[in-house]
Coordinates of C-alpha atoms in Angstrom, one line a residue:
M109 CA -50.2 18.2 -6.0
F110 CA -52.7 15.3 -5.7
K111 CA -55.0 16.6 -2.9
D112 CA -57.6 18.0 -5.4
A113 CA -57.6 14.7 -7.2
M114 CA -58.3 12.6 -4.1
K115 CA -62.1 12.7 -4.6
I116 CA -63.8 9.4 -5.6
E117 CA -66.5 11.2 -7.6
K118 CA -63.8 13.0 -9.7
L119 CA -62.0 9.7 -10.4
L120 CA -65.2 7.9 -11.4
K121 CA -66.3 10.7 -13.6
G122 CA -62.9 10.8 -15.4
L123 CA -63.0 7.0 -16.0
S124 CA -66.5 7.3 -17.4
E125 CA -65.4 10.0 -19.8
N126 CA -62.2 8.2 -20.9
R127 CA -63.5 4.8 -21.9
D128 CA -61.3 4.9 -25.0
W129 CA -58.0 5.5 -23.1
K130 CA -55.3 4.2 -25.4
P131 CA -51.9 5.3 -24.1
F132 CA -49.8 3.6 -26.9
P133 CA -50.5 1.7 -30.1
G134 CA -50.9 -2.0 -29.9
I135 CA -49.0 -4.3 -32.2
Q136 CA -51.9 -4.3 -34.7
D137 CA -51.5 -0.5 -35.2
R138 CA -48.8 -0.9 -37.8
S139 CA -48.7 2.6 -39.1
Q140 CA -47.8 4.1 -35.7
W141 CA -45.1 1.5 -35.1
K142 CA -43.6 2.0 -38.5
A143 CA -43.6 5.7 -38.0
A144 CA -41.8 5.3 -34.7
A145 CA -39.2 3.0 -36.2
G146 CA -38.7 5.4 -39.0
D147 CA -38.2 8.5 -36.8
P148 CA -34.7 9.7 -37.6
H149 CA -34.1 10.4 -33.9
L150 CA -35.1 6.8 -32.9
Q151 CA -33.8 4.7 -35.8
V152 CA -30.6 3.7 -34.0
A153 CA -32.5 2.9 -30.9
A154 CA -34.9 0.7 -32.9
Q155 CA -32.0 -1.1 -34.6
A156 CA -30.3 -1.6 -31.2
I157 CA -33.4 -3.2 -29.7
V158 CA -33.9 -5.5 -32.6
A159 CA -30.2 -6.4 -32.4
V160 CA -30.5 -7.4 -28.7
A161 CA -33.7 -9.4 -29.5
D162 CA -32.0 -11.2 -32.4
L163 CA -29.2 -12.4 -30.2
L164 CA -31.7 -13.8 -27.6
L165 CA -33.3 -16.1 -30.0
D166 CA -30.6 -18.7 -29.5
Q167 CA -29.9 -18.0 -25.9
Q168 CA -31.1 -19.9 -22.8
I169 CA -33.1 -18.0 -20.2
D170 CA -31.0 -17.4 -17.1
P171 CA -32.0 -19.7 -14.2
L172 CA -33.4 -18.5 -10.9
T173 CA -33.0 -21.3 -8.3
G174 CA -33.9 -21.6 -4.7
T175 CA -30.2 -21.8 -3.6
M176 CA -29.6 -18.6 -5.5
Y177 CA -32.4 -16.9 -3.6
M178 CA -30.9 -18.2 -0.4
N179 CA -27.5 -16.5 -1.0
F180 CA -28.8 -13.2 0.4
M181 CA -29.4 -14.6 3.9
T182 CA -26.6 -17.2 3.9
N183 CA -23.7 -15.1 2.7
G184 CA -25.1 -11.5 2.1
D185 CA -24.7 -11.7 -1.7
R186 CA -27.4 -9.9 -3.8
L187 CA -25.8 -10.0 -7.2
L188 CA -26.1 -13.7 -8.2
Y189 CA -29.9 -13.8 -8.0
E190 CA -30.6 -10.1 -9.0
E191 CA -28.4 -10.2 -12.1
N192 CA -30.5 -13.1 -13.6
Y193 CA -33.8 -11.6 -12.3
F194 CA -33.2 -8.2 -13.9
R195 CA -31.8 -9.6 -17.1
R196 CA -34.9 -11.7 -17.6
R197 CA -37.1 -8.6 -17.5
Y198 CA -34.7 -6.6 -19.6
E199 CA -34.6 -9.3 -22.3
L200 CA -38.4 -9.8 -22.3
S201 CA -38.8 -6.1 -22.8
H202 CA -36.5 -6.0 -25.8
L203 CA -38.2 -9.0 -27.4
V204 CA -41.7 -7.4 -26.9
I205 CA -40.6 -4.1 -28.6
A206 CA -38.8 -6.0 -31.4
E207 CA -42.0 -8.0 -32.0
C208 CA -44.0 -4.8 -32.1
L209 CA -41.6 -3.3 -34.6
K210 CA -41.6 -6.3 -36.9
A211 CA -44.9 -8.0 -36.2
D212 CA -44.0 -11.2 -38.0
G213 CA -44.0 -13.6 -35.2
T214 CA -40.2 -14.0 -35.1
Y215 CA -39.9 -13.3 -31.4
L216 CA -43.2 -14.6 -30.1
P217 CA -42.0 -18.1 -29.1
K218 CA -39.2 -16.6 -27.1
I219 CA -41.6 -14.1 -25.5
I220 CA -43.9 -16.9 -24.4
D221 CA -40.9 -18.7 -22.8
Y222 CA -39.9 -15.6 -20.9
L223 CA -43.5 -15.0 -19.7
W224 CA -43.7 -18.6 -18.6
E225 CA -40.5 -18.4 -16.6
I226 CA -41.4 -15.2 -14.9
L227 CA -44.8 -16.5 -14.0
G228 CA -43.1 -19.6 -12.6
E229 CA -40.9 -17.6 -10.2
I230 CA -41.8 -18.4 -6.6
S231 CA -41.5 -14.7 -5.7
W232 CA -41.3 -11.5 -7.7
C233 CA -39.8 -9.7 -4.6
V234 CA -36.0 -9.8 -4.7
P235 CA -34.4 -11.4 -1.7
A236 CA -33.0 -8.2 -0.2
H237 CA -36.5 -6.9 0.2
N238 CA -38.3 -10.0 1.4
F239 CA -37.0 -10.5 4.9
A240 CA -38.0 -8.5 8.0
G241 CA -35.3 -6.2 9.3
Q242 CA -32.9 -6.7 6.3
H243 CA -33.5 -3.4 4.6
D244 CA -34.5 0.0 5.8
M245 CA -37.5 0.2 3.6
V246 CA -38.8 -3.3 4.5
M247 CA -40.9 -2.0 7.3
F248 CA -44.0 -3.5 8.9
K249 CA -43.0 -7.0 7.8
Q250 CA -43.2 -9.7 10.4
S251 CA -40.4 -12.2 10.9
N252 CA -40.5 -15.8 9.6
P253 CA -42.8 -17.7 12.1
W254 CA -40.8 -20.9 11.9
K255 CA -37.1 -19.8 11.7
Q256 CA -36.0 -16.2 11.9
D257 CA -33.0 -16.7 9.5
D258 CA -34.8 -19.0 7.1
P259 CA -33.3 -18.0 3.7
L260 CA -36.4 -18.6 1.7
P261 CA -39.5 -16.4 1.7
V262 CA -42.6 -17.2 3.8
P263 CA -45.5 -18.6 1.6
G264 CA -48.1 -15.9 1.0
D265 CA -46.1 -13.2 2.7
D266 CA -44.2 -11.6 -0.2
Y267 CA -43.3 -8.0 0.3
L268 CA -44.7 -5.5 -2.2
D269 CA -41.3 -4.1 -3.2
L270 CA -39.9 -2.1 -6.0
F271 CA -39.4 -5.0 -8.4
A272 CA -42.6 -7.0 -7.7
C273 CA -44.4 -3.8 -8.7
E274 CA -42.1 -3.3 -11.7
T275 CA -42.7 -6.9 -12.8
A276 CA -46.5 -6.4 -12.6
A277 CA -46.2 -3.2 -14.8
T278 CA -43.9 -5.0 -17.3
L279 CA -46.2 -7.9 -17.7
A280 CA -49.3 -5.7 -17.8
E281 CA -47.8 -3.6 -20.6
T282 CA -46.7 -6.7 -22.5
C283 CA -50.3 -7.9 -22.5
Y284 CA -51.5 -4.4 -23.5
L285 CA -49.1 -4.1 -26.5
L286 CA -49.4 -7.8 -27.6
K287 CA -53.0 -8.3 -26.7
H288 CA -54.1 -8.9 -30.3
T289 CA -51.4 -11.5 -30.9
L290 CA -51.6 -13.2 -27.5
L291 CA -55.4 -13.6 -27.6
E292 CA -55.1 -15.0 -31.1
T293 CA -52.4 -17.5 -30.3
V294 CA -52.3 -18.2 -26.5
P295 CA -55.3 -16.7 -24.8
S296 CA -54.8 -18.9 -21.7
L297 CA -51.4 -17.4 -21.1
Y298 CA -52.8 -13.9 -21.5
Y299 CA -55.5 -14.5 -18.9
R300 CA -53.1 -16.3 -16.6
I301 CA -50.8 -13.2 -16.6
Q302 CA -53.8 -11.0 -15.7
G303 CA -54.6 -13.3 -12.8
E304 CA -51.1 -13.4 -11.5
I305 CA -50.7 -9.6 -11.6
D306 CA -53.9 -9.4 -9.6
R307 CA -52.9 -12.0 -7.1
R308 CA -49.3 -11.0 -6.5
T309 CA -49.6 -7.2 -6.4
L310 CA -53.0 -5.6 -6.7
R311 CA -54.7 -7.7 -4.0
L312 CA -51.7 -7.1 -1.7
L313 CA -52.0 -3.4 -2.3
E314 CA -55.7 -3.5 -1.4
G315 CA -55.2 -5.8 1.6
P316 CA -54.5 -4.9 5.3
K317 CA -50.7 -5.1 5.2
H318 CA -48.6 -1.9 5.3
Y319 CA -45.4 -1.3 3.4
G320 CA -42.6 1.1 4.1
W321 CA -43.0 3.0 1.0
Y322 CA -46.5 4.1 2.1
L323 CA -44.7 6.6 4.3
G324 CA -43.5 8.6 1.2
R325 CA -39.9 9.0 2.4
N326 CA -38.0 8.3 -0.8
N327 CA -37.8 7.0 -4.3
W328 CA -39.6 3.7 -3.4
T329 CA -42.9 5.5 -3.1
A330 CA -42.9 7.0 -6.6
W331 CA -41.4 3.8 -8.1
C332 CA -43.9 1.4 -6.5
A333 CA -47.0 3.7 -6.9
H334 CA -46.4 4.4 -10.6
N335 CA -45.9 0.7 -11.5
L336 CA -49.0 -0.4 -9.5
L337 CA -51.3 2.3 -10.9
L338 CA -50.0 1.5 -14.4
A339 CA -50.7 -2.2 -13.9
A340 CA -54.1 -1.5 -12.5
C341 CA -55.0 0.9 -15.4
Y342 CA -54.2 -1.9 -17.8
T343 CA -55.8 -4.8 -16.1
V344 CA -58.7 -3.6 -13.8
E345 CA -62.0 -3.3 -15.6
D346 CA -64.2 -2.3 -12.7
D347 CA -64.3 1.5 -12.3
Q348 CA -65.0 1.4 -8.6
R349 CA -62.1 -0.8 -7.9
L350 CA -59.7 1.1 -10.2
A351 CA -60.7 4.5 -8.6
A352 CA -60.2 3.0 -5.1
I353 CA -56.7 1.9 -6.1
A354 CA -55.8 5.3 -7.5
L355 CA -57.1 7.0 -4.4
K356 CA -55.1 4.7 -2.1
L357 CA -51.9 5.3 -4.1
M358 CA -52.3 9.1 -4.2
V359 CA -52.0 9.3 -0.4
P360 CA -48.3 8.1 -0.3
M361 CA -47.6 10.0 -3.5
Q362 CA -48.7 13.2 -1.8
R363 CA -46.6 12.4 1.2
F364 CA -43.6 11.8 -1.1
F365 CA -44.2 15.1 -2.9
D366 CA -44.5 16.9 0.5
T367 CA -41.0 15.6 1.4
I368 CA -39.4 17.2 -1.7
E369 CA -37.6 20.5 -0.8
P370 CA -39.0 23.7 -2.3
S371 CA -35.7 24.0 -4.3
G372 CA -36.4 20.6 -5.9
A373 CA -33.2 19.1 -4.5
C374 CA -33.0 15.3 -4.2
I375 CA -30.8 14.4 -1.2
E376 CA -30.6 10.7 -2.4
G377 CA -28.5 11.7 -5.3
P378 CA -28.9 12.0 -9.1
G379 CA -29.3 8.3 -9.7
Y380 CA -32.2 8.2 -7.3
W381 CA -33.6 11.4 -8.7
V382 CA -33.8 9.8 -12.1
V383 CA -36.2 7.2 -10.6
S384 CA -38.1 9.6 -8.4
A385 CA -38.6 12.2 -11.1
G386 CA -39.4 9.9 -13.9
R387 CA -42.0 7.9 -11.9
L388 CA -43.5 11.1 -10.6
A389 CA -44.1 12.3 -14.2
G390 CA -45.5 8.9 -15.1
F391 CA -47.9 8.9 -12.2
V392 CA -49.0 12.5 -12.9
S393 CA -49.7 11.5 -16.6
L394 CA -51.8 8.5 -15.5
V395 CA -53.9 10.6 -13.2
E396 CA -54.4 13.2 -15.9
E397 CA -55.0 11.0 -18.9
R398 CA -56.7 7.9 -17.5
F399 CA -58.8 9.7 -14.9
G400 CA -59.2 13.0 -16.7
I401 CA -58.0 15.2 -13.9
D402 CA -55.8 18.2 -14.7
L403 CA -53.2 18.5 -11.9
K404 CA -51.8 21.7 -13.4
A405 CA -48.3 20.2 -12.6
G406 CA -46.5 22.7 -14.8
D407 CA -47.8 25.6 -12.6
N408 CA -46.4 24.0 -9.4
E409 CA -43.0 25.7 -8.7
K410 CA -41.7 22.8 -6.6
F411 CA -42.6 20.3 -9.3
R412 CA -40.8 22.5 -11.9
N413 CA -37.7 22.8 -9.6
F414 CA -37.6 19.1 -9.0
G415 CA -37.7 18.4 -12.7
E416 CA -34.7 20.6 -13.5
H417 CA -32.7 19.5 -10.4
I418 CA -30.5 17.2 -12.5
L419 CA -29.3 19.9 -14.9
P420 CA -26.5 21.6 -12.9
L421 CA -25.3 18.1 -11.8
N422 CA -24.3 17.1 -15.3
I423 CA -20.6 16.9 -15.8
G424 CA -20.9 16.0 -19.4
G425 CA -22.4 13.1 -21.4
N426 CA -23.9 10.6 -19.0
L427 CA -21.6 11.6 -16.1
F428 CA -23.2 13.3 -13.1
V429 CA -22.0 14.7 -9.8
N430 CA -22.1 11.7 -7.4
F431 CA -22.1 11.8 -3.6
A432 CA -23.3 9.3 -1.0
D433 CA -24.8 6.3 -2.7
G434 CA -24.8 8.1 -6.0
S435 CA -23.2 6.7 -9.2
L436 CA -21.1 8.7 -11.6
K437 CA -22.6 7.1 -14.7
I438 CA -26.3 7.3 -15.1
D439 CA -28.6 6.1 -17.8
L440 CA -31.6 8.4 -17.8
D441 CA -35.2 7.2 -17.8
Q442 CA -35.6 8.8 -21.2
G443 CA -39.3 8.4 -21.9
L444 CA -40.5 9.2 -18.5
L445 CA -38.2 12.2 -18.1
S446 CA -39.2 13.4 -21.5
R447 CA -42.8 13.6 -20.3
Y448 CA -41.5 15.6 -17.2
A449 CA -39.8 18.0 -19.6
S450 CA -43.1 18.3 -21.5
L451 CA -45.1 18.9 -18.4
I452 CA -42.9 21.8 -17.3
G453 CA -41.9 23.0 -20.7
S454 CA -38.1 22.6 -20.1
D455 CA -36.0 22.9 -23.2
Q456 CA -32.9 22.3 -21.1
L457 CA -34.1 19.0 -19.8
S458 CA -35.3 18.0 -23.3
D459 CA -31.8 18.7 -24.6
L460 CA -30.1 16.6 -21.9
I461 CA -32.5 13.7 -22.7
G462 CA -32.0 14.0 -26.5
D463 CA -28.3 13.7 -26.1
D464 CA -28.7 10.7 -23.8
I465 CA -31.0 8.9 -26.3
A466 CA -28.4 9.3 -29.1
R467 CA -25.5 8.2 -26.8
S468 CA -27.2 5.2 -25.3
A469 CA -28.6 4.0 -28.6
R470 CA -25.2 4.0 -30.2
H471 CA -23.7 2.2 -27.3
K472 CA -26.4 -0.5 -27.3
L473 CA -26.1 -1.0 -31.0
A474 CA -22.3 -1.5 -30.7
N475 CA -22.7 -3.8 -27.7
P476 CA -26.0 -5.7 -28.1
G477 CA -24.9 -8.7 -26.2
R478 CA -25.7 -9.6 -22.6
G479 CA -24.2 -7.0 -20.3
R480 CA -24.2 -6.9 -16.5
G481 CA -25.4 -4.3 -14.0
R482 CA -28.8 -3.8 -12.4
N483 CA -29.0 -0.1 -13.2
D484 CA -28.5 -0.7 -16.9
Y485 CA -31.2 -3.3 -16.9
A486 CA -33.8 -1.6 -14.7
R487 CA -33.8 1.6 -16.9
Q488 CA -34.4 -0.4 -20.1
F489 CA -37.5 -2.4 -19.0
L490 CA -40.6 -2.2 -21.1
V491 CA -42.1 0.8 -19.3
H492 CA -39.0 2.8 -20.5
L493 CA -38.7 1.4 -24.0
T494 CA -42.4 2.0 -24.9
R495 CA -42.1 5.6 -23.7
L496 CA -38.9 6.1 -25.6
F497 CA -40.7 5.6 -28.8
F498 CA -43.9 7.5 -28.0
W499 CA -43.1 10.1 -25.4
T500 CA -39.7 11.4 -26.4
P501 CA -40.9 12.8 -29.8
E502 CA -42.8 15.4 -27.7
N503 CA -39.5 17.0 -27.0
R504 CA -37.0 17.5 -29.7
K505 CA -33.8 19.3 -29.0
S506 CA -34.7 23.0 -29.2
A507 CA -32.1 24.8 -27.1
T508 CA -28.4 24.5 -26.5
R509 CA -27.9 23.5 -22.9
T510 CA -25.8 25.7 -20.7
C511 CA -25.0 25.6 -17.0
E512 CA -24.7 28.4 -14.4
K513 CA -21.1 28.8 -13.3
S514 CA -22.0 28.9 -9.7
V515 CA -24.9 26.9 -8.1
W516 CA -25.8 26.5 -4.5
L517 CA -28.2 23.7 -3.6
A518 CA -29.1 24.9 -0.1
D519 CA -31.3 22.0 0.9
M520 CA -28.4 19.6 0.2
Q521 CA -25.7 22.1 1.2
M522 CA -23.9 21.5 -2.1
M523 CA -21.9 23.9 -4.2
I524 CA -21.2 23.3 -7.9
A525 CA -18.8 25.7 -9.6
R526 CA -17.5 25.8 -13.2
S527 CA -15.1 27.8 -15.3
D528 CA -17.2 27.3 -18.4
E529 CA -21.0 27.3 -18.9
K530 CA -20.8 24.5 -21.5
P531 CA -21.2 21.0 -19.9
G532 CA -18.0 18.9 -20.3
A533 CA -15.7 21.9 -20.8
G534 CA -13.2 23.4 -18.4
L535 CA -12.6 23.0 -14.7
M536 CA -15.5 22.0 -12.5
L537 CA -15.9 21.5 -8.8
S538 CA -18.6 19.9 -6.6
A539 CA -18.4 20.2 -2.8
I540 CA -20.8 19.2 0.0
A541 CA -21.2 20.2 3.6
G542 CA -24.1 17.9 4.5
S543 CA -24.8 15.3 7.2
N544 CA -23.7 11.8 8.1
D545 CA -27.1 11.0 9.7
P546 CA -28.8 8.1 8.1
E547 CA -32.1 9.5 9.4
V548 CA -31.5 12.5 7.1
N549 CA -30.4 10.4 4.2
H550 CA -30.4 6.6 4.4
H551 CA -28.0 6.6 1.5
S552 CA -25.5 8.8 3.3
H553 CA -21.7 8.4 3.5
N554 CA -19.4 9.9 6.0
D555 CA -18.5 12.7 3.7
V556 CA -19.0 16.1 5.4
G557 CA -16.7 18.5 3.5
H558 CA -16.0 16.2 0.6
F559 CA -15.1 17.7 -2.8
S560 CA -14.6 16.3 -6.3
V561 CA -13.0 17.9 -9.3
Y562 CA -13.5 17.4 -13.1
L563 CA -11.5 18.6 -16.1
D564 CA -13.1 18.8 -19.5
G565 CA -15.8 16.4 -18.5
E566 CA -13.4 13.8 -17.0
P567 CA -13.6 12.9 -13.3
M568 CA -10.1 13.6 -11.8
I569 CA -10.4 13.9 -8.0
I570 CA -13.3 11.6 -7.2
D571 CA -15.9 10.1 -4.9
L572 CA -16.1 6.3 -5.4
G573 CA -19.9 6.5 -4.8
Q574 CA -22.3 3.6 -4.8
G575 CA -20.8 0.1 -4.4
A576 CA -22.6 -3.2 -5.1
Y577 CA -25.3 -3.5 -2.6
S578 CA -25.2 -6.5 -0.2
R579 CA -27.0 -7.6 2.9
A580 CA -24.5 -5.5 4.9
T581 CA -25.1 -2.3 3.0
F582 CA -28.1 -1.2 5.1
T583 CA -27.0 -2.7 8.4
E584 CA -25.1 -1.3 11.4
T585 CA -21.8 -2.2 9.6
R586 CA -22.6 0.0 6.7
Y587 CA -20.2 2.8 7.7
D588 CA -17.3 0.3 8.2
M589 CA -17.1 -0.1 4.4
W590 CA -14.1 1.9 3.2
H591 CA -15.9 3.6 0.4
I592 CA -18.6 4.7 2.8
S593 CA -16.3 5.6 5.6
S594 CA -14.7 9.1 5.7
K595 CA -11.3 7.3 5.0
G596 CA -12.7 6.7 1.5
H597 CA -13.4 10.4 0.9
N598 CA -11.3 13.5 0.3
V599 CA -11.6 14.7 3.9
P600 CA -9.0 14.7 6.7
A601 CA -8.3 12.4 9.5
V602 CA -7.2 14.4 12.5
N603 CA -5.2 12.9 15.4
G604 CA -6.2 9.6 13.8
R605 CA -9.9 10.4 14.2
L606 CA -12.4 9.7 11.3
Q607 CA -15.9 11.0 10.9
F608 CA -18.7 9.1 12.4
A609 CA -22.4 8.5 11.4
G610 CA -25.4 9.3 13.4
K611 CA -27.5 12.0 14.9
G612 CA -25.7 15.4 15.0
A613 CA -22.9 14.3 12.7
Q614 CA -23.2 17.2 10.3
A615 CA -21.6 20.4 9.2
R616 CA -22.3 23.5 11.2
D617 CA -21.8 27.2 10.4
V618 CA -22.3 26.5 6.8
S619 CA -22.0 29.5 4.4
Y620 CA -21.9 30.0 0.7
R621 CA -21.2 33.1 -1.1
H622 CA -20.7 34.0 -4.8
E623 CA -19.2 37.4 -5.3
G624 CA -17.8 38.6 -8.6
A625 CA -15.7 35.8 -10.1
K626 CA -15.4 33.8 -6.9
S627 CA -17.6 31.2 -5.1
V628 CA -16.8 29.9 -1.6
L629 CA -18.3 27.2 0.6
S630 CA -17.3 27.3 4.3
L631 CA -18.2 24.8 6.9
D632 CA -17.2 23.5 10.3
A633 CA -16.9 19.7 10.2
S634 CA -16.1 19.2 13.9
P635 CA -19.6 17.8 14.8
A636 CA -18.9 14.9 12.3
Y637 CA -15.7 14.0 14.2
F638 CA -16.6 14.7 17.8
S639 CA -20.0 13.9 19.5
D640 CA -18.9 16.3 22.3
R641 CA -17.5 18.9 20.0
G642 CA -17.5 21.6 22.6
S643 CA -15.3 24.5 21.4
R644 CA -13.5 22.5 18.8
H645 CA -13.4 23.8 15.2
M646 CA -12.5 22.0 12.0
V647 CA -13.2 24.7 9.4
R648 CA -12.9 23.9 5.7
H649 CA -13.0 26.6 3.0
I650 CA -13.6 25.5 -0.6
G651 CA -13.1 28.3 -3.1
F652 CA -13.4 28.5 -6.9
D653 CA -12.2 31.3 -9.1
H654 CA -14.3 31.2 -12.2
E655 CA -12.1 33.5 -14.3
K656 CA -8.7 31.9 -13.4
A657 CA -10.1 28.4 -13.3
E658 CA -8.5 27.8 -9.9
I659 CA -9.7 25.9 -6.8
E660 CA -8.4 26.4 -3.3
I661 CA -9.1 24.0 -0.4
R662 CA -8.1 25.2 3.1
D663 CA -8.5 23.4 6.4
E664 CA -8.1 25.3 9.7
I665 CA -8.0 23.2 12.8
D666 CA -8.5 24.2 16.5
L667 CA -9.1 21.3 18.8
G668 CA -8.3 23.0 22.1
E669 CA -5.6 20.3 22.5
P670 CA -2.3 19.5 20.7
L671 CA -2.6 18.5 17.1
S672 CA -0.5 15.4 16.7
R673 CA -1.5 14.2 13.2
F674 CA -3.2 15.6 10.1
E675 CA -3.7 13.3 7.1
L676 CA -5.6 14.1 3.9
P677 CA -6.3 11.4 1.3
I678 CA -7.1 12.5 -2.2
Y679 CA -8.7 9.9 -4.5
V680 CA -8.0 10.1 -8.2
S681 CA -9.4 8.1 -11.1
D682 CA -7.2 5.8 -13.1
R683 CA -4.7 8.1 -14.9
K684 CA -1.1 9.2 -14.8
I685 CA 0.1 11.0 -11.7
T686 CA 3.5 12.6 -11.1
V687 CA 5.0 14.4 -8.1
G688 CA 7.5 17.2 -8.7
A689 CA 10.5 18.3 -6.6
D690 CA 8.3 21.1 -5.3
G691 CA 5.8 18.6 -4.0
A692 CA 3.1 19.5 -6.6
C693 CA 1.1 16.7 -8.1
R694 CA 0.3 16.6 -11.8
I695 CA -2.8 14.7 -12.7
Y696 CA -3.1 14.0 -16.5
G697 CA -6.4 14.3 -18.3
K698 CA -7.0 13.3 -21.9
D699 CA -5.9 16.6 -23.3
R700 CA -4.7 18.8 -20.4
V701 CA -3.0 18.5 -17.0
M702 CA -4.3 19.5 -13.6
V703 CA -1.8 20.6 -11.0
V704 CA -2.4 20.1 -7.3
T705 CA -0.1 22.2 -5.1
P706 CA -0.1 21.5 -1.4
F707 CA 0.2 24.1 1.4
N708 CA 1.8 23.0 4.6
L709 CA 1.3 19.4 3.4
R710 CA 3.7 16.9 1.8
V711 CA 3.0 13.8 -0.3
T712 CA 3.5 10.6 1.6
G713 CA 2.9 8.3 -1.3
I714 CA 0.7 7.4 -4.2
E715 CA -1.2 4.2 -3.6
Q716 CA -2.7 2.1 -6.3
I717 CA -6.1 0.7 -5.2
E718 CA -7.3 -2.4 -7.0
I719 CA -11.0 -2.4 -7.5
S720 CA -13.0 -5.6 -6.8
D721 CA -16.5 -4.2 -6.1
P722 CA -18.6 -5.0 -9.2
R723 CA -20.4 -1.7 -9.2
H724 CA -17.1 0.3 -8.9
L725 CA -15.6 -1.8 -11.6
E726 CA -18.4 -0.8 -14.0
V727 CA -17.8 2.9 -13.3
W728 CA -14.1 3.3 -12.5
G729 CA -12.4 0.3 -14.1
P730 CA -9.8 -2.0 -12.4
R731 CA -8.0 0.6 -10.3
V732 CA -8.0 4.1 -8.7
F733 CA -5.3 5.9 -6.9
K734 CA -4.9 7.6 -3.5
I735 CA -2.5 10.5 -3.0
G736 CA -1.6 10.6 0.7
F737 CA -0.8 14.0 2.2
E738 CA 0.4 14.7 5.8
A739 CA 1.1 17.9 7.7
V740 CA 4.5 19.6 7.5
D741 CA 4.1 22.0 10.4
L742 CA 1.4 20.9 12.9
E743 CA 1.7 24.0 15.1
T744 CA 0.4 26.2 12.2
A745 CA -2.8 24.1 12.1
A746 CA -3.7 25.3 8.7
F747 CA -3.4 23.2 5.6
G748 CA -4.5 23.4 2.0
L749 CA -4.4 22.6 -1.7
S750 CA -4.6 24.7 -4.8
I751 CA -5.8 23.2 -8.0
E752 CA -5.3 24.7 -11.5
I753 CA -4.9 23.8 -15.1
D754 CA -1.4 23.7 -16.5

């Protein structure tokens, strides 16, 4: 992808020929901002942003204190510091766009205050990423020289993490958009920001230290590289230096692109795909437009596949198939992904984005107050809002989106099956074979053989997915957390044994077939339960009849030893559940009922699980349910469920 662009002479030539690079209109370009605000597709979004900004005029800026920073190391909590940290940037971003929309100085004093506070933060790196050994991507960072568990960052040794890079890009774009106003009113602040971006990020990038995302293994690479190149393009005036920065960043970006499977599958899950794909598109656009190099991205099959990876994962609305550390509800990076759709000419991706713009704008206008949740904030920082106004018009809805009824994502070993090709309609199934090895996916859960079921766009049988991250999330105790353990997934415990994590803990003998009206995923999960699996077999067949809208789950167990216990939990979202005299469970959706009929299993109880995890609360509400099943006849060693619509 980037190999042909890694030539200093090409980069310098492109810079020389693109002196007038102007990616977006500044605040003084009134006609363009008025046109954007008047765009019928963006009017609600503009109104919502102004509504948020208006509420901020009388609000205090959230504090960020030293003891709040210390929480991560002292008690493992990430949320207290991160909520205020992300909210500051979210609110600054809305104030900047509101000022660009109105250009009457209403929001300028508040913008100055936010800029002042962010410049005054001791560190732009969030605590979870600023201590050696505390996160799997914080590589090559040395321990504190004075006290290993010192809960405050070492002076001059901040890690160049996701959000330090994001902060640099947010401030750089603020200065770009408001340059006319800031230079007219507070030029000292404008130049102070330029200097802090340079000192806190670009010089670190150019220095001798290494960062884990250089290795190109996951979303960190695209996220950091795009933000840093964007900040550099806005602030670095020396062509030689800017070309050198671009050249340095293209090396990890090429590594990242090399790790993407040919099918375009993103093993980290759809939430992380949103970041990876959006930032990849943003990085490609910078290389092409700022440096004048045509990467011919749309001709690259893997690039095209990666861009459309999200489409079959859409359940309906802003709900997406979640597995591992994925989240059911996702706010799309609308502007960046719109550029991706433009690069590959995808009407289907454009349609998905168009629907998301309308949905999220209505939601924000109805709820303009201070919300909570890192993901909601991070995807509405300035980089996203500017591109919402000036990149999404490239792609208006031009095609009705449809989904294939049977999809096999081989690189992820995931099957998605539907009764209806329209998103949000009918019965839908997702099922995964996969691996519990964190070396394969550092966001993995112990979920080999897990399945989820949706009815008319509603999640019925579920995967809890991503919880609130804490210090423990990426440590050796990760797989002890119930929602990450196999006991928190729709997979069996056999003779009391749960799945384990680590090398070799993966499905074997995986097969998928789609013949006529039926799709079937088969796998042997025994390597995820037994490190010395020998001749043991724990075969799961997951079948979907597309015409009848029926699902069949069947487990066949052969341990080479007596089977003393077989237990199967099924997790259900917060809804009415009844159990009939025949043992069948009826799970009630909004308009229709799903019937789960057990084979050689009986219901042991329905447990209400109170939700306390903040992230799960955002997605699932205050409770979910677990239907417990156990074996009726252990000697048969075959058990199953059939699922259909009543």
